[in-house]
Coordinates of C-alpha atoms and ligand atoms in Angstrom, one line a residue:
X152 CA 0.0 0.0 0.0
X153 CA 3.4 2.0 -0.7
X154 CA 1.5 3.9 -3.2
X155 CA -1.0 5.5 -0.9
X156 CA 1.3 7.3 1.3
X157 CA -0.3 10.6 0.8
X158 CA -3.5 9.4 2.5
X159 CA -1.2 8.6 6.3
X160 CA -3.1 10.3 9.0
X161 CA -0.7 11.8 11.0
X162 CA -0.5 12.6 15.0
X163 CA -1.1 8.6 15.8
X164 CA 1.9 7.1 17.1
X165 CA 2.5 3.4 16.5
X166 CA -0.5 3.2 14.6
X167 CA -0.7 3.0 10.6
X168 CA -4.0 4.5 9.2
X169 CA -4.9 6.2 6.1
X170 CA -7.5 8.5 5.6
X171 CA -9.0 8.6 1.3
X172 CA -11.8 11.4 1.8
X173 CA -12.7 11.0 -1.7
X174 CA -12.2 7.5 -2.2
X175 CA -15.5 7.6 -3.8
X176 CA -18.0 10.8 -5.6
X177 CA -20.8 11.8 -3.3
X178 CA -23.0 11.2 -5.9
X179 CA -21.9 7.6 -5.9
X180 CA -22.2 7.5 -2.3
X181 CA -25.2 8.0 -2.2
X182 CA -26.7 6.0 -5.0
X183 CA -24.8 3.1 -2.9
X184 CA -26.3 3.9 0.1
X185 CA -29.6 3.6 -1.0
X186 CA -29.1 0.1 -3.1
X187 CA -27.5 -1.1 0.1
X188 CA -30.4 -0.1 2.4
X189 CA -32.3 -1.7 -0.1
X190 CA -30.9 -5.4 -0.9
X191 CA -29.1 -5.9 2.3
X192 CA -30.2 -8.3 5.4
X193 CA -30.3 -5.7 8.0
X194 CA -31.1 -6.9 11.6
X195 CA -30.1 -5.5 15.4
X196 CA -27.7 -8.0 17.2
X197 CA -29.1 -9.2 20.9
X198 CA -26.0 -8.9 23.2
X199 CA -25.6 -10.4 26.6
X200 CA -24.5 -7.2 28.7
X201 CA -23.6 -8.2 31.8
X202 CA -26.1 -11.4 31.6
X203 CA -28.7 -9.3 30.6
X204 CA -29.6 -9.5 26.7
X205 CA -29.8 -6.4 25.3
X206 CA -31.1 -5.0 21.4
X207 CA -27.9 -3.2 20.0
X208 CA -28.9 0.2 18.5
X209 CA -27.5 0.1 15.4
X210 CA -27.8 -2.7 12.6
X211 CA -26.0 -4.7 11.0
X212 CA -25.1 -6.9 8.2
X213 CA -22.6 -9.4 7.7
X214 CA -21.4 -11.2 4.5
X215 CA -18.2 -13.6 4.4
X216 CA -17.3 -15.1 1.1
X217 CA -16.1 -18.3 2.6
X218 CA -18.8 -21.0 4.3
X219 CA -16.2 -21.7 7.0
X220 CA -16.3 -18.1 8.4
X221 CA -18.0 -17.0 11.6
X222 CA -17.7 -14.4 13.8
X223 CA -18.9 -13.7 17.6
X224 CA -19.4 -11.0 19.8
X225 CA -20.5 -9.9 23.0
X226 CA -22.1 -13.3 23.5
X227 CA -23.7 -12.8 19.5
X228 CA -23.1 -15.3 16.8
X229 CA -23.4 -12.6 13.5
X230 CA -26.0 -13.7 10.9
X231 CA -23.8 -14.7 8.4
X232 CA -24.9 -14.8 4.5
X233 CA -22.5 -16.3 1.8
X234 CA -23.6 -14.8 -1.3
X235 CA -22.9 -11.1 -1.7
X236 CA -26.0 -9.0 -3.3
X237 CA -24.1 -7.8 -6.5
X238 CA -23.8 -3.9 -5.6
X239 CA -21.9 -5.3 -2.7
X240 CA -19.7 -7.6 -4.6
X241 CA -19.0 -4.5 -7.0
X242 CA -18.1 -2.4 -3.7
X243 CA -15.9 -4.8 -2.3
X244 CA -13.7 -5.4 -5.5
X245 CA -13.5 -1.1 -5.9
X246 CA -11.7 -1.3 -2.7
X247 CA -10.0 -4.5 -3.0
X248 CA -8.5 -3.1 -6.6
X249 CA -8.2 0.6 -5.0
X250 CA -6.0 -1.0 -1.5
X251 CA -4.6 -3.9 -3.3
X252 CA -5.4 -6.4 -1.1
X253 CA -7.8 -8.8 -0.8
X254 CA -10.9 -9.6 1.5
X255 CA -13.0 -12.3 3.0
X256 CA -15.7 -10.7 5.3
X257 CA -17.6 -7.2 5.3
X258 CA -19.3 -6.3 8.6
X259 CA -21.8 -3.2 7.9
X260 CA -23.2 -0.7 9.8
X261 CA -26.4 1.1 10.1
X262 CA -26.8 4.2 12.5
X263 CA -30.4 5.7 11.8
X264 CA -29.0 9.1 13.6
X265 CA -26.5 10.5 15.8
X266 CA -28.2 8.8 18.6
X267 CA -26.5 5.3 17.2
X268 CA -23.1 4.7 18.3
X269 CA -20.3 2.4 17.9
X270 CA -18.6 2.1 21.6
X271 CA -15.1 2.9 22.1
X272 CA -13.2 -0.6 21.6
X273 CA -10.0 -2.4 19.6
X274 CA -10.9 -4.9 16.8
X275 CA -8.6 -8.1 16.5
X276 CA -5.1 -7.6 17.4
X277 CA -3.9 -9.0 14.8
X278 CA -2.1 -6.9 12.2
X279 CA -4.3 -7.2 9.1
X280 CA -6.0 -4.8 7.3
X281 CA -9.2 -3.1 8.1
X282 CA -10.8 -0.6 6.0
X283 CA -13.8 1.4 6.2
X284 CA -16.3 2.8 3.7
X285 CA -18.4 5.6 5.2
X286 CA -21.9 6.8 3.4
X287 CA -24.2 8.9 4.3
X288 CA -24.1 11.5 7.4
X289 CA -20.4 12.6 8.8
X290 CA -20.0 11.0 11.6
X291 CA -16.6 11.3 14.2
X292 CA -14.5 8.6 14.5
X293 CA -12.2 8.9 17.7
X294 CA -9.0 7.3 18.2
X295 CA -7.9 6.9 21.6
X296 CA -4.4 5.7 22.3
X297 CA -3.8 2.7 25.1
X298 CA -1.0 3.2 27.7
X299 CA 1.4 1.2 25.2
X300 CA 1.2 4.3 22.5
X301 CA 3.7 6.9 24.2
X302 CA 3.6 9.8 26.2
X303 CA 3.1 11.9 22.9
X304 CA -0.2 10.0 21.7
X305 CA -3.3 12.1 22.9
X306 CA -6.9 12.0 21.6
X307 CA -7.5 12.1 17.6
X308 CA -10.7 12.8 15.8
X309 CA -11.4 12.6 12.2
X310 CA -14.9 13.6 10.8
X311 CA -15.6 11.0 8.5
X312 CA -17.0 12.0 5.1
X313 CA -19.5 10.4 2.5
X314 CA -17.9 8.4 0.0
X315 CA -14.6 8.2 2.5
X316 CA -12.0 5.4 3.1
X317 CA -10.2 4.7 6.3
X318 CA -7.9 1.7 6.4
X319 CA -6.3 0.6 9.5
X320 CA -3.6 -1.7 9.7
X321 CA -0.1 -2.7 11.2
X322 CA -0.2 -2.0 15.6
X323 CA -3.7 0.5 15.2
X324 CA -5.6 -2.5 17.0
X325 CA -2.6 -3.3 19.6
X326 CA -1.7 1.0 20.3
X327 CA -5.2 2.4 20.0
X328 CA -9.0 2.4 20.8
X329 CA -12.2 3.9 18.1
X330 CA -15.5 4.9 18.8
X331 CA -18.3 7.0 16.9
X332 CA -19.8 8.5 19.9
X333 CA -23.3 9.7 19.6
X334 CA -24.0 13.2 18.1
X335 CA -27.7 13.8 19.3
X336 CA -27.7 16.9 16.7
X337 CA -27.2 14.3 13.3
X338 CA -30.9 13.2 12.0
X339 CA -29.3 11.5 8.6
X340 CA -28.6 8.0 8.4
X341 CA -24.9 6.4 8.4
X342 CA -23.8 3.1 6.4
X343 CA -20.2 2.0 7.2
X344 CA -18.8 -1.3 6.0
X345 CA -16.0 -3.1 7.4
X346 CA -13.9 -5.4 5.2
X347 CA -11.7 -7.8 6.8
X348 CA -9.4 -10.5 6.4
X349 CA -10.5 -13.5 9.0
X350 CA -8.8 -16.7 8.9
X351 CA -10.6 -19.8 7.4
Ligands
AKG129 O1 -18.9 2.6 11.6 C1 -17.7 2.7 11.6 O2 -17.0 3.4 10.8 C2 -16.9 2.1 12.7 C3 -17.2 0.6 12.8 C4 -16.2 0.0 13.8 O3 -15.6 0.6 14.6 C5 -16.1 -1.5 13.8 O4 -16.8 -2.1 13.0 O5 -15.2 -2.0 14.5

Protein backbone atom coordinates (compact mmCIF):
# COMPACT_ATOMS: atom_id res chain seq x y z
CA UNK A 1 0.00 0.00 0.00
CA UNK A 2 3.44 1.99 -0.71
CA UNK A 3 1.52 3.93 -3.17
CA UNK A 4 -1.02 5.49 -0.94
CA UNK A 5 1.31 7.32 1.27
CA UNK A 6 -0.26 10.56 0.79
CA UNK A 7 -3.47 9.38 2.51
CA UNK A 8 -1.24 8.62 6.30
CA UNK A 9 -3.12 10.31 8.99
CA UNK A 10 -0.70 11.77 11.01
CA UNK A 11 -0.47 12.61 14.95
CA UNK A 12 -1.15 8.59 15.76
CA UNK A 13 1.90 7.09 17.13
CA UNK A 14 2.48 3.41 16.52
CA UNK A 15 -0.51 3.21 14.55
CA UNK A 16 -0.70 3.03 10.62
CA UNK A 17 -3.99 4.53 9.20
CA UNK A 18 -4.86 6.21 6.07
CA UNK A 19 -7.46 8.46 5.64
CA UNK A 20 -9.02 8.58 1.27
CA UNK A 21 -11.79 11.43 1.79
CA UNK A 22 -12.74 11.01 -1.71
CA UNK A 23 -12.17 7.48 -2.23
CA UNK A 24 -15.53 7.62 -3.80
CA UNK A 25 -17.98 10.79 -5.57
CA UNK A 26 -20.77 11.78 -3.29
CA UNK A 27 -22.99 11.17 -5.95
CA UNK A 28 -21.93 7.58 -5.92
CA UNK A 29 -22.21 7.49 -2.29
CA UNK A 30 -25.19 8.03 -2.16
CA UNK A 31 -26.72 6.04 -5.01
CA UNK A 32 -24.77 3.14 -2.86
CA UNK A 33 -26.28 3.85 0.13
CA UNK A 34 -29.60 3.65 -1.00
CA UNK A 35 -29.10 0.15 -3.07
CA UNK A 36 -27.54 -1.09 0.08
CA UNK A 37 -30.35 -0.05 2.44
CA UNK A 38 -32.29 -1.67 -0.08
CA UNK A 39 -30.87 -5.36 -0.92
CA UNK A 40 -29.10 -5.88 2.30
CA UNK A 41 -30.16 -8.27 5.43
CA UNK A 42 -30.32 -5.67 8.05
CA UNK A 43 -31.09 -6.90 11.65
CA UNK A 44 -30.14 -5.48 15.36
CA UNK A 45 -27.70 -7.99 17.16
CA UNK A 46 -29.12 -9.21 20.86
CA UNK A 47 -25.99 -8.90 23.23
CA UNK A 48 -25.64 -10.44 26.57
CA UNK A 49 -24.52 -7.24 28.72
CA UNK A 50 -23.58 -8.23 31.81
CA UNK A 51 -26.06 -11.37 31.61
CA UNK A 52 -28.74 -9.29 30.61
CA UNK A 53 -29.60 -9.54 26.75
CA UNK A 54 -29.82 -6.37 25.26
CA UNK A 55 -31.06 -5.03 21.41
CA UNK A 56 -27.89 -3.16 20.04
CA UNK A 57 -28.95 0.15 18.49
CA UNK A 58 -27.47 0.12 15.43
CA UNK A 59 -27.83 -2.67 12.62
CA UNK A 60 -25.97 -4.71 10.95
CA UNK A 61 -25.11 -6.88 8.16
CA UNK A 62 -22.60 -9.37 7.66
CA UNK A 63 -21.42 -11.25 4.53
CA UNK A 64 -18.19 -13.56 4.37
CA UNK A 65 -17.29 -15.11 1.07
CA UNK A 66 -16.10 -18.31 2.57
CA UNK A 67 -18.82 -21.02 4.28
CA UNK A 68 -16.18 -21.70 7.02
CA UNK A 69 -16.27 -18.11 8.43
CA UNK A 70 -18.04 -17.01 11.55
CA UNK A 71 -17.75 -14.38 13.82
CA UNK A 72 -18.94 -13.74 17.62
CA UNK A 73 -19.43 -10.95 19.85
CA UNK A 74 -20.54 -9.89 22.99
CA UNK A 75 -22.08 -13.29 23.53
CA UNK A 76 -23.69 -12.84 19.48
CA UNK A 77 -23.05 -15.30 16.81
CA UNK A 78 -23.42 -12.63 13.50
CA UNK A 79 -26.04 -13.66 10.89
CA UNK A 80 -23.76 -14.73 8.44
CA UNK A 81 -24.86 -14.75 4.48
CA UNK A 82 -22.48 -16.35 1.75
CA UNK A 83 -23.61 -14.81 -1.35
CA UNK A 84 -22.95 -11.11 -1.69
CA UNK A 85 -25.99 -9.01 -3.26
CA UNK A 86 -24.11 -7.84 -6.48
CA UNK A 87 -23.84 -3.89 -5.59
CA UNK A 88 -21.86 -5.33 -2.66
CA UNK A 89 -19.65 -7.64 -4.59
CA UNK A 90 -18.99 -4.45 -6.96
CA UNK A 91 -18.07 -2.40 -3.74
CA UNK A 92 -15.91 -4.81 -2.34
CA UNK A 93 -13.67 -5.44 -5.49
CA UNK A 94 -13.48 -1.14 -5.88
CA UNK A 95 -11.67 -1.26 -2.67
CA UNK A 96 -10.04 -4.49 -2.99
CA UNK A 97 -8.48 -3.07 -6.55
CA UNK A 98 -8.18 0.64 -4.99
CA UNK A 99 -6.00 -0.99 -1.46
CA UNK A 100 -4.61 -3.88 -3.26
CA UNK A 101 -5.42 -6.39 -1.07
CA UNK A 102 -7.85 -8.82 -0.83
CA UNK A 103 -10.90 -9.63 1.47
CA UNK A 104 -13.00 -12.26 3.00
CA UNK A 105 -15.70 -10.66 5.34
CA UNK A 106 -17.59 -7.23 5.34
CA UNK A 107 -19.33 -6.27 8.56
CA UNK A 108 -21.85 -3.23 7.91
CA UNK A 109 -23.15 -0.69 9.80
CA UNK A 110 -26.42 1.09 10.13
CA UNK A 111 -26.83 4.19 12.47
CA UNK A 112 -30.38 5.70 11.80
CA UNK A 113 -28.98 9.11 13.56
CA UNK A 114 -26.53 10.55 15.83
CA UNK A 115 -28.22 8.84 18.60
CA UNK A 116 -26.54 5.28 17.22
CA UNK A 117 -23.14 4.74 18.32
CA UNK A 118 -20.33 2.38 17.92
CA UNK A 119 -18.62 2.13 21.62
CA UNK A 120 -15.12 2.87 22.12
CA UNK A 121 -13.19 -0.64 21.61
CA UNK A 122 -9.99 -2.38 19.65
CA UNK A 123 -10.95 -4.86 16.75
CA UNK A 124 -8.62 -8.07 16.55
CA UNK A 125 -5.11 -7.57 17.45
CA UNK A 126 -3.93 -9.00 14.77
CA UNK A 127 -2.09 -6.92 12.22
CA UNK A 128 -4.30 -7.24 9.14
CA UNK A 129 -6.04 -4.81 7.28
CA UNK A 130 -9.16 -3.05 8.09
CA UNK A 131 -10.80 -0.63 6.00
CA UNK A 132 -13.77 1.40 6.17
CA UNK A 133 -16.29 2.76 3.73
CA UNK A 134 -18.42 5.58 5.15
CA UNK A 135 -21.88 6.80 3.40
CA UNK A 136 -24.22 8.90 4.28
CA UNK A 137 -24.05 11.50 7.42
CA UNK A 138 -20.44 12.64 8.76
CA UNK A 139 -19.98 10.96 11.64
CA UNK A 140 -16.60 11.32 14.17
CA UNK A 141 -14.45 8.61 14.54
CA UNK A 142 -12.18 8.92 17.71
CA UNK A 143 -8.96 7.27 18.21
CA UNK A 144 -7.93 6.86 21.62
CA UNK A 145 -4.39 5.71 22.30
CA UNK A 146 -3.75 2.74 25.13
CA UNK A 147 -0.98 3.25 27.67
CA UNK A 148 1.36 1.17 25.15
CA UNK A 149 1.23 4.33 22.55
CA UNK A 150 3.69 6.91 24.20
CA UNK A 151 3.59 9.82 26.24
CA UNK A 152 3.13 11.87 22.94
CA UNK A 153 -0.20 10.03 21.72
CA UNK A 154 -3.34 12.14 22.90
CA UNK A 155 -6.92 11.97 21.58
CA UNK A 156 -7.48 12.05 17.56
CA UNK A 157 -10.68 12.76 15.82
CA UNK A 158 -11.45 12.57 12.24
CA UNK A 159 -14.88 13.55 10.83
CA UNK A 160 -15.58 11.04 8.51
CA UNK A 161 -17.03 12.03 5.12
CA UNK A 162 -19.54 10.36 2.55
CA UNK A 163 -17.87 8.37 0.04
CA UNK A 164 -14.62 8.22 2.50
CA UNK A 165 -12.03 5.42 3.14
CA UNK A 166 -10.22 4.72 6.28
CA UNK A 167 -7.89 1.71 6.37
CA UNK A 168 -6.29 0.63 9.47
CA UNK A 169 -3.56 -1.66 9.65
CA UNK A 170 -0.09 -2.68 11.20
CA UNK A 171 -0.21 -2.01 15.64
CA UNK A 172 -3.66 0.46 15.18
CA UNK A 173 -5.64 -2.48 16.96
CA UNK A 174 -2.65 -3.35 19.63
CA UNK A 175 -1.73 0.95 20.32
CA UNK A 176 -5.18 2.43 19.95
CA UNK A 177 -8.98 2.41 20.82
CA UNK A 178 -12.22 3.90 18.11
CA UNK A 179 -15.53 4.91 18.77
CA UNK A 180 -18.32 6.96 16.90
CA UNK A 181 -19.79 8.51 19.93
CA UNK A 182 -23.27 9.67 19.63
CA UNK A 183 -23.95 13.22 18.12
CA UNK A 184 -27.73 13.80 19.28
CA UNK A 185 -27.66 16.89 16.71
CA UNK A 186 -27.24 14.28 13.25
CA UNK A 187 -30.87 13.21 12.02
CA UNK A 188 -29.35 11.49 8.57
CA UNK A 189 -28.58 7.98 8.39
CA UNK A 190 -24.89 6.37 8.37
CA UNK A 191 -23.75 3.08 6.38
CA UNK A 192 -20.15 1.97 7.20
CA UNK A 193 -18.84 -1.31 6.00
CA UNK A 194 -15.97 -3.11 7.35
CA UNK A 195 -13.88 -5.37 5.16
CA UNK A 196 -11.75 -7.82 6.85
CA UNK A 197 -9.37 -10.50 6.40
CA UNK A 198 -10.50 -13.49 8.95
CA UNK A 199 -8.77 -16.68 8.92
CA UNK A 200 -10.57 -19.81 7.37
O1 LIG B 1 -18.89 2.61 11.58
C1 LIG B 1 -17.68 2.71 11.61
O2 LIG B 1 -17.04 3.36 10.78
C2 LIG B 1 -16.90 2.07 12.73
C3 LIG B 1 -17.16 0.62 12.85
C4 LIG B 1 -16.24 -0.04 13.82
O3 LIG B 1 -15.62 0.57 14.65
C5 LIG B 1 -16.08 -1.48 13.77
O4 LIG B 1 -16.81 -2.13 13.01
O5 LIG B 1 -15.21 -1.99 14.49
Amino acid sequence: MGHLDEYRVEDLPGADVLYIPDFIPKETASEWYQALEQSCTWYHPKLKVYGKEVSQSRSIAAYATDPSITVKYSGHTVNMIYTYPAILQSIQEAVEERLGVKFNHVMLNRYENGMEYIGRHRDTKENRVIASLSLGAVRTFIFTPTKNAGESASLKKIPLLNGSLLVMKGDTQKLWRHEIPKEPKILDGRISLTFRQLDL
